[in-house]
mmCIF file of C-alpha atoms in Angstrom:
data_model
loop_
_atom_site.group_PDB
_atom_site.id
_atom_site.type_symbol
_atom_site.label_atom_id
_atom_site.label_comp_id
_atom_site.label_asym_id
_atom_site.label_seq_id
_atom_site.Cartn_x
_atom_site.Cartn_y
_atom_site.Cartn_z
ATOM 1 C CA MET A 294 12.068 7.589 -22.583
ATOM 2 C CA PHE A 295 12.728 5.726 -25.867
ATOM 3 C CA GLU A 296 13.915 8.955 -27.498
ATOM 4 C CA ASN A 297 16.663 7.060 -29.321
ATOM 5 C CA SER A 298 14.600 4.004 -30.155
ATOM 6 C CA ARG A 299 12.235 2.938 -32.890
ATOM 7 C CA ILE A 300 9.306 1.322 -31.151
ATOM 8 C CA ASP A 301 6.267 -0.284 -32.742
ATOM 9 C CA LEU A 302 3.400 -0.670 -30.282
ATOM 10 C CA GLY A 303 1.197 -3.655 -30.838
ATOM 11 C CA VAL A 304 -1.447 -5.872 -29.326
ATOM 12 C CA ALA A 305 -2.090 -9.589 -29.819
ATOM 13 C CA PRO A 306 -5.450 -10.962 -30.973
ATOM 14 C CA ILE A 307 -5.455 -13.391 -28.047
ATOM 15 C CA GLY A 308 -7.322 -10.782 -26.003
ATOM 16 C CA TRP A 309 -10.195 -11.051 -28.502
ATOM 17 C CA THR A 310 -10.121 -14.696 -29.563
ATOM 18 C CA ASN A 311 -8.165 -17.516 -27.951
ATOM 19 C CA ASP A 312 -6.514 -20.009 -30.297
ATOM 20 C CA ASP A 313 -6.018 -22.619 -27.552
ATOM 21 C CA MET A 314 -9.612 -22.376 -26.287
ATOM 22 C CA PRO A 315 -11.685 -21.380 -29.335
ATOM 23 C CA ASP A 316 -14.872 -20.925 -27.325
ATOM 24 C CA LEU A 317 -13.313 -17.807 -25.818
ATOM 25 C CA GLY A 318 -14.234 -15.061 -28.268
ATOM 26 C CA LYS A 319 -15.785 -17.390 -30.827
ATOM 27 C CA GLU A 320 -18.342 -14.688 -31.649
ATOM 28 C CA ILE A 321 -15.668 -12.037 -32.375
ATOM 29 C CA SER A 322 -14.671 -11.684 -36.028
ATOM 30 C CA PHE A 323 -11.269 -10.875 -37.492
ATOM 31 C CA GLU A 324 -12.678 -7.576 -38.736
ATOM 32 C CA GLN A 325 -13.924 -6.545 -35.289
ATOM 33 C CA CYS A 326 -10.607 -7.522 -33.753
ATOM 34 C CA ILE A 327 -8.383 -5.439 -36.021
ATOM 35 C CA SER A 328 -10.806 -2.496 -36.058
ATOM 36 C CA GLU A 329 -10.667 -2.335 -32.263
ATOM 37 C CA MET A 330 -6.893 -2.709 -32.251
ATOM 38 C CA ALA A 331 -6.651 0.358 -34.459
ATOM 39 C CA GLU A 332 -9.235 2.245 -32.408
ATOM 40 C CA ALA A 333 -7.218 1.583 -29.255
ATOM 41 C CA GLY A 334 -4.157 3.187 -30.847
ATOM 42 C CA PHE A 335 -1.938 0.284 -31.887
ATOM 43 C CA THR A 336 -0.011 -0.117 -35.129
ATOM 44 C CA THR A 337 1.131 -3.744 -35.054
ATOM 45 C CA THR A 338 -0.360 -7.150 -34.309
ATOM 46 C CA GLU A 339 0.603 -10.780 -34.136
ATOM 47 C CA VAL A 340 -1.221 -13.421 -36.166
ATOM 48 C CA GLY A 341 -4.195 -15.373 -34.804
ATOM 49 C CA ASN A 342 -6.100 -18.342 -36.184
ATOM 50 C CA LYS A 343 -8.932 -16.179 -37.519
ATOM 51 C CA TYR A 344 -6.555 -14.105 -39.633
ATOM 52 C CA PRO A 345 -6.592 -14.653 -43.424
ATOM 53 C CA LYS A 346 -4.250 -17.452 -44.514
ATOM 54 C CA ASP A 347 -3.294 -15.625 -47.723
ATOM 55 C CA PRO A 348 -0.490 -13.224 -46.737
ATOM 56 C CA ALA A 349 -1.425 -10.687 -49.420
ATOM 57 C CA VAL A 350 -5.034 -10.608 -48.213
ATOM 58 C CA LEU A 351 -3.881 -10.291 -44.613
ATOM 59 C CA LYS A 352 -1.404 -7.519 -45.369
ATOM 60 C CA LYS A 353 -4.030 -5.515 -47.277
ATOM 61 C CA ALA A 354 -6.702 -5.915 -44.588
ATOM 62 C CA LEU A 355 -4.321 -4.766 -41.868
ATOM 63 C CA ALA A 356 -2.994 -1.858 -43.926
ATOM 64 C CA GLU A 357 -6.536 -0.533 -44.316
ATOM 65 C CA LYS A 358 -6.604 -0.179 -40.513
ATOM 66 C CA GLY A 359 -3.103 1.257 -40.252
ATOM 67 C CA LEU A 360 -1.746 -2.024 -38.889
ATOM 68 C CA LYS A 361 1.051 -4.390 -39.862
ATOM 69 C CA VAL A 362 2.167 -7.875 -38.830
ATOM 70 C CA ALA A 363 4.857 -7.941 -36.164
ATOM 71 C CA SER A 364 5.345 -11.658 -35.680
ATOM 72 C CA ALA A 365 3.592 -14.949 -35.026
ATOM 73 C CA TRP A 366 3.914 -17.926 -32.715
ATOM 74 C CA PHE A 367 5.793 -20.973 -33.963
ATOM 75 C CA SER A 368 5.497 -24.293 -32.129
ATOM 76 C CA ALA A 369 8.868 -26.024 -32.258
ATOM 77 C CA TYR A 370 9.231 -29.701 -31.342
ATOM 78 C CA LEU A 371 12.996 -29.918 -31.522
ATOM 79 C CA THR A 372 13.180 -32.270 -28.519
ATOM 80 C CA THR A 373 10.500 -34.708 -29.673
ATOM 81 C CA LYS A 374 10.291 -34.675 -33.493
ATOM 82 C CA PRO A 375 12.816 -35.168 -36.296
ATOM 83 C CA TYR A 376 14.620 -31.911 -37.045
ATOM 84 C CA GLN A 377 13.692 -31.944 -40.729
ATOM 85 C CA GLU A 378 9.992 -32.040 -39.848
ATOM 86 C CA VAL A 379 10.376 -28.987 -37.601
ATOM 87 C CA GLU A 380 12.463 -27.204 -40.204
ATOM 88 C CA ALA A 381 9.837 -27.711 -42.915
ATOM 89 C CA ALA A 382 7.130 -26.230 -40.687
ATOM 90 C CA PHE A 383 9.418 -23.345 -39.759
ATOM 91 C CA ILE A 384 10.172 -22.529 -43.383
ATOM 92 C CA ALA A 385 6.467 -22.516 -44.226
ATOM 93 C CA GLN A 386 5.658 -20.225 -41.286
ATOM 94 C CA SER A 387 8.539 -17.847 -41.916
ATOM 95 C CA ASP A 388 7.711 -17.656 -45.635
ATOM 96 C CA PHE A 389 4.131 -16.724 -44.743
ATOM 97 C CA LEU A 390 5.277 -14.059 -42.293
ATOM 98 C CA LYS A 391 7.816 -12.621 -44.714
ATOM 99 C CA ALA A 392 5.139 -12.335 -47.405
ATOM 100 C CA ALA A 393 2.808 -10.680 -44.873
ATOM 101 C CA GLY A 394 5.435 -8.033 -44.128
ATOM 102 C CA ALA A 395 6.846 -9.307 -40.829
ATOM 103 C CA ASN A 396 10.525 -9.681 -40.002
ATOM 104 C CA CYS A 397 10.242 -11.677 -36.767
ATOM 105 C CA ILE A 398 9.131 -15.179 -35.797
ATOM 106 C CA GLY A 399 8.664 -16.253 -32.188
ATOM 107 C CA ALA A 400 9.458 -19.876 -31.395
ATOM 108 C CA SER A 401 8.426 -21.785 -28.287
ATOM 109 C CA GLU A 402 9.602 -25.342 -27.658
ATOM 110 C CA GLN A 403 6.464 -27.427 -27.347
ATOM 111 C CA GLY A 404 8.116 -30.802 -26.943
ATOM 112 C CA HIS A 405 7.002 -32.100 -23.509
ATOM 113 C CA SER A 406 4.920 -28.937 -22.930
ATOM 114 C CA ILE A 407 2.016 -29.076 -20.482
ATOM 115 C CA GLN A 408 0.666 -25.597 -21.233
ATOM 116 C CA GLY A 409 -2.132 -26.925 -23.431
ATOM 117 C CA GLN A 410 -3.234 -29.732 -21.096
ATOM 118 C CA MET A 411 -6.511 -28.676 -19.526
ATOM 119 C CA ASP A 412 -6.284 -30.956 -16.485
ATOM 120 C CA THR A 413 -2.539 -30.869 -15.673
ATOM 121 C CA PRO A 414 -1.614 -28.471 -12.848
ATOM 122 C CA ILE A 415 0.748 -25.837 -14.230
ATOM 123 C CA PHE A 416 2.842 -25.718 -11.069
ATOM 124 C CA GLY A 417 5.065 -28.680 -10.204
ATOM 125 C CA ASN A 418 4.606 -30.725 -13.357
ATOM 126 C CA LYS A 419 6.801 -29.200 -16.044
ATOM 127 C CA TYR A 420 9.307 -31.392 -17.843
ATOM 128 C CA VAL A 421 13.020 -30.941 -17.131
ATOM 129 C CA MET A 422 15.382 -31.649 -20.026
ATOM 130 C CA ASN A 423 18.538 -33.713 -19.862
ATOM 131 C CA ASP A 424 21.782 -32.607 -21.522
ATOM 132 C CA ASP A 425 21.057 -34.478 -24.752
ATOM 133 C CA GLU A 426 17.682 -32.744 -25.052
ATOM 134 C CA TRP A 427 19.275 -29.377 -24.369
ATOM 135 C CA LYS A 428 21.665 -30.002 -27.262
ATOM 136 C CA LEU A 429 18.801 -30.976 -29.569
ATOM 137 C CA LEU A 430 17.035 -27.746 -28.663
ATOM 138 C CA THR A 431 19.951 -25.325 -28.886
ATOM 139 C CA ASP A 432 21.475 -26.851 -32.026
ATOM 140 C CA GLY A 433 18.052 -26.866 -33.654
ATOM 141 C CA LEU A 434 17.375 -23.251 -32.740
ATOM 142 C CA ASN A 435 20.713 -22.185 -34.199
ATOM 143 C CA LYS A 436 19.812 -23.946 -37.457
ATOM 144 C CA LEU A 437 16.368 -22.322 -37.569
ATOM 145 C CA GLY A 438 17.888 -18.972 -36.687
ATOM 146 C CA ARG A 439 20.245 -19.230 -39.640
ATOM 147 C CA ILE A 440 17.293 -19.943 -41.942
ATOM 148 C CA ALA A 441 15.482 -16.889 -40.578
ATOM 149 C CA ARG A 442 18.567 -14.683 -40.935
ATOM 150 C CA ASP A 443 19.032 -15.762 -44.548
ATOM 151 C CA LYS A 444 15.489 -14.500 -45.216
ATOM 152 C CA GLY A 445 16.254 -11.162 -43.550
ATOM 153 C CA MET A 446 14.225 -12.168 -40.511
ATOM 154 C CA LYS A 447 14.982 -12.733 -36.839
ATOM 155 C CA LEU A 448 14.176 -15.751 -34.709
ATOM 156 C CA VAL A 449 13.232 -14.963 -31.116
ATOM 157 C CA PHE A 450 12.734 -17.591 -28.433
ATOM 158 C CA HIS A 451 9.637 -17.396 -26.240
ATOM 159 C CA HIS A 452 10.125 -18.694 -22.679
ATOM 160 C CA HIS A 453 6.700 -19.837 -21.495
ATOM 161 C CA MET A 454 4.878 -21.383 -18.548
ATOM 162 C CA GLY A 455 4.568 -25.142 -18.774
ATOM 163 C CA THR A 456 7.367 -25.581 -21.306
ATOM 164 C CA VAL A 457 10.919 -26.846 -21.012
ATOM 165 C CA VAL A 458 12.200 -23.265 -20.930
ATOM 166 C CA GLN A 459 10.146 -21.556 -18.253
ATOM 167 C CA THR A 460 12.479 -20.442 -15.474
ATOM 168 C CA ARG A 461 15.227 -17.848 -15.304
ATOM 169 C CA ALA A 462 17.890 -20.587 -15.038
ATOM 170 C CA GLU A 463 16.521 -22.336 -18.127
ATOM 171 C CA THR A 464 16.427 -19.049 -20.023
ATOM 172 C CA ASP A 465 19.996 -18.294 -18.932
ATOM 173 C CA ARG A 466 21.164 -21.654 -20.229
ATOM 174 C CA LEU A 467 19.324 -21.274 -23.520
ATOM 175 C CA MET A 468 20.909 -17.877 -24.106
ATOM 176 C CA ALA A 469 24.357 -19.200 -23.166
ATOM 177 C CA GLU A 470 24.128 -22.195 -25.493
ATOM 178 C CA THR A 471 22.702 -20.481 -28.594
ATOM 179 C CA ASP A 472 24.402 -18.130 -31.049
ATOM 180 C CA PRO A 473 23.547 -14.466 -30.292
ATOM 181 C CA ASP A 474 23.644 -13.707 -34.013
ATOM 182 C CA LEU A 475 21.027 -16.357 -34.748
ATOM 183 C CA VAL A 476 18.718 -16.584 -31.724
ATOM 184 C CA GLY A 477 17.222 -13.624 -29.894
ATOM 185 C CA LEU A 478 14.998 -13.523 -26.838
ATOM 186 C CA LEU A 479 11.317 -12.771 -26.783
ATOM 187 C CA PHE A 480 11.073 -11.194 -23.331
ATOM 188 C CA ASP A 481 7.701 -11.880 -21.725
ATOM 189 C CA SER A 482 7.192 -10.101 -18.415
ATOM 190 C CA GLY A 483 4.125 -12.099 -17.459
ATOM 191 C CA HIS A 484 5.596 -15.549 -17.896
ATOM 192 C CA PHE A 485 8.603 -14.744 -15.727
ATOM 193 C CA ALA A 486 6.387 -13.249 -13.016
ATOM 194 C CA TYR A 487 3.908 -16.139 -13.185
ATOM 195 C CA CYS A 488 6.560 -18.744 -12.337
ATOM 196 C CA GLY A 489 7.947 -16.657 -9.488
ATOM 197 C CA GLU A 490 10.907 -15.062 -11.248
ATOM 198 C CA ASP A 491 11.805 -11.365 -11.209
ATOM 199 C CA PRO A 492 11.071 -10.143 -14.745
ATOM 200 C CA LEU A 493 13.193 -7.009 -14.325
ATOM 201 C CA ALA A 494 16.256 -8.976 -13.220
ATOM 202 C CA ALA A 495 15.811 -11.388 -16.126
ATOM 203 C CA LEU A 496 15.503 -8.494 -18.549
ATOM 204 C CA LYS A 497 18.624 -6.793 -17.223
ATOM 205 C CA ALA A 498 20.558 -10.042 -17.605
ATOM 206 C CA HIS A 499 19.585 -10.506 -21.247
ATOM 207 C CA VAL A 500 18.522 -7.107 -22.581
ATOM 208 C CA GLY A 501 21.221 -7.296 -25.244
ATOM 209 C CA ARG A 502 19.505 -10.361 -26.710
ATOM 210 C CA VAL A 503 15.940 -9.019 -26.552
ATOM 211 C CA ARG A 504 14.482 -8.527 -30.037
ATOM 212 C CA HIS A 505 10.768 -8.727 -29.287
ATOM 213 C CA VAL A 506 8.754 -7.871 -26.178
ATOM 214 C CA HIS A 507 5.461 -9.196 -24.836
ATOM 215 C CA LEU A 508 3.899 -6.866 -22.286
ATOM 216 C CA LYS A 509 1.871 -9.191 -20.100
ATOM 217 C CA ASP A 510 0.740 -8.466 -16.541
ATOM 218 C CA ILE A 511 -0.470 -10.940 -13.926
ATOM 219 C CA ARG A 512 -2.994 -10.825 -11.124
ATOM 220 C CA PRO A 513 -0.925 -12.260 -8.237
ATOM 221 C CA ALA A 514 -3.945 -13.340 -6.187
ATOM 222 C CA VAL A 515 -5.274 -15.358 -9.118
ATOM 223 C CA VAL A 516 -1.881 -16.915 -9.807
ATOM 224 C CA LYS A 517 -1.708 -17.951 -6.141
ATOM 225 C CA GLN A 518 -5.177 -19.470 -6.455
ATOM 226 C CA VAL A 519 -4.055 -21.387 -9.554
ATOM 227 C CA GLN A 520 -1.135 -22.779 -7.571
ATOM 228 C CA ASP A 521 -3.084 -23.521 -4.396
ATOM 229 C CA GLU A 522 -5.945 -25.201 -6.239
ATOM 230 C CA LYS A 523 -3.639 -27.087 -8.620
ATOM 231 C CA LYS A 524 -5.173 -25.589 -11.731
ATOM 232 C CA SER A 525 -3.791 -25.906 -15.250
ATOM 233 C CA PHE A 526 -2.412 -23.071 -17.358
ATOM 234 C CA LEU A 527 -5.583 -22.917 -19.452
ATOM 235 C CA GLN A 528 -7.791 -22.967 -16.376
ATOM 236 C CA GLY A 529 -5.697 -20.080 -15.037
ATOM 237 C CA VAL A 530 -6.396 -18.091 -18.187
ATOM 238 C CA ARG A 531 -10.130 -18.570 -17.687
ATOM 239 C CA MET A 532 -9.765 -17.515 -14.043
ATOM 240 C CA GLY A 533 -8.101 -14.241 -15.058
ATOM 241 C CA ALA A 534 -4.450 -14.867 -14.197
ATOM 242 C CA PHE A 535 -3.325 -12.487 -16.971
ATOM 243 C CA THR A 536 -4.200 -8.893 -17.744
ATOM 244 C CA VAL A 537 -2.840 -5.848 -19.563
ATOM 245 C CA PRO A 538 0.054 -3.734 -18.231
ATOM 246 C CA GLY A 539 -0.968 -1.461 -15.420
ATOM 247 C CA ASP A 540 -3.843 -3.654 -14.312
ATOM 248 C CA GLY A 541 -1.877 -6.277 -12.384
ATOM 249 C CA GLY A 542 1.071 -6.742 -10.064
ATOM 250 C CA ILE A 543 4.065 -5.942 -12.291
ATOM 251 C CA ASP A 544 5.779 -2.546 -12.155
ATOM 252 C CA PHE A 545 6.554 -1.847 -15.801
ATOM 253 C CA ALA A 546 8.260 1.533 -15.334
ATOM 254 C CA PRO A 547 11.729 0.048 -14.652
ATOM 255 C CA ILE A 548 11.176 -2.514 -17.407
ATOM 256 C CA PHE A 549 10.509 0.257 -19.903
ATOM 257 C CA GLN A 550 13.483 2.223 -18.576
ATOM 258 C CA THR A 551 15.811 -0.763 -18.948
ATOM 259 C CA LEU A 552 14.715 -1.288 -22.550
ATOM 260 C CA SER A 553 15.096 2.425 -23.264
ATOM 261 C CA ASP A 554 18.556 2.615 -21.691
ATOM 262 C CA ALA A 555 19.651 -0.329 -23.841
ATOM 263 C CA GLY A 556 18.444 1.431 -26.993
ATOM 264 C CA TYR A 557 15.891 -1.277 -27.707
ATOM 265 C CA ASN A 558 14.471 -1.093 -31.221
ATOM 266 C CA GLY A 559 11.515 -3.221 -32.164
ATOM 267 C CA CYS A 560 8.033 -4.171 -31.144
ATOM 268 C CA MET A 561 6.484 -3.978 -27.704
ATOM 269 C CA LEU A 562 3.227 -5.852 -27.872
ATOM 270 C CA ILE A 563 0.505 -6.377 -25.292
ATOM 271 C CA GLU A 564 -0.294 -10.067 -25.061
ATOM 272 C CA ALA A 565 -2.829 -10.672 -22.311
ATOM 273 C CA GLU A 566 -5.160 -13.605 -22.784
ATOM 274 C CA GLN A 567 -8.412 -13.266 -20.873
ATOM 275 C CA ASP A 568 -12.034 -14.286 -21.292
ATOM 276 C CA PRO A 569 -13.374 -11.561 -23.609
ATOM 277 C CA ALA A 570 -16.852 -11.991 -22.132
ATOM 278 C CA VAL A 571 -15.418 -10.840 -18.794
ATOM 279 C CA ALA A 572 -12.584 -8.546 -19.870
ATOM 280 C CA ILE A 573 -14.020 -6.550 -22.783
ATOM 281 C CA PRO A 574 -11.186 -6.565 -25.356
ATOM 282 C CA LEU A 575 -11.493 -2.967 -26.579
ATOM 283 C CA GLU A 576 -11.745 -1.660 -23.024
ATOM 284 C CA TYR A 577 -8.638 -3.537 -21.913
ATOM 285 C CA ALA A 578 -6.699 -2.663 -25.070
ATOM 286 C CA LYS A 579 -7.377 1.024 -24.414
ATOM 287 C CA LYS A 580 -6.452 0.594 -20.751
ATOM 288 C CA GLY A 581 -3.113 -0.981 -21.663
ATOM 289 C CA ARG A 582 -2.413 1.617 -24.347
ATOM 290 C CA GLU A 583 -3.103 4.500 -21.944
ATOM 291 C CA TYR A 584 -0.816 2.962 -19.324
ATOM 292 C CA ILE A 585 2.017 2.754 -21.873
ATOM 293 C CA ARG A 586 1.391 6.367 -22.868
ATOM 294 C CA LYS A 587 1.463 7.596 -19.284
ATOM 295 C CA THR A 588 4.506 5.538 -18.353
ATOM 296 C CA THR A 589 6.685 6.063 -21.414
ATOM 297 C CA GLY A 590 5.281 8.981 -23.383
ATOM 298 C CA LEU A 591 4.880 6.762 -26.447
#
């Protein structure tokens, strides 16, 4: 598997320190985080809030551990803010990433998002866009994608729980209404599974647009509890809704096979936010890395 692909295996710092809920992992330093990433056998990482803000300093610190920057999250507000304001923030973020050695930037539309609202139930409350808002989003993404391409980078869109692009149908529409040369898909197994979609079917439908992969597993019993008890997305994280591949309810073998058959080249990165006091980050990073090794041979 993946014999004809170039795969970078990575892990996100969100398993060590949570940017949305800073009390989770507040005692864990940047140095501990990247040291344990390297110890667990990974070669790439995404950028967290504790990472150095100087790209040269960041690049050097990671290189000393045999790591490099794969990407970073970008909060787009194309449906709620003036385009020029979003563009300026995008240029600043992409310039930082380019200087840090990355070639990918992952955008999530945060206009109308409920993912960061601690007391809003994640199920049944997401915003649904009208046609004018869809056009704002897709036209804006095409413009940002062109900026990224001109820098030699790629823009990938991150479908996400609680946002305006959460479901399979919304992802389908976004892919249909954006330029394939300018906007790729960040495929996230966990977010599709969380909202009740089939992640494998979604991947098969759009594998030709996938340019970055988040390997996220879910604990179905916890997700059901989140839904039944009307908990928010952030409360679900604290409850343990997410975990690393091989520790939850998703069968990743056919997902890996589909990516391999398509000749996927790029990063596959574990992104599994948990409470590090409960799910010891190094232990879970090693668990996820071993599962990938056993399942793919990588």
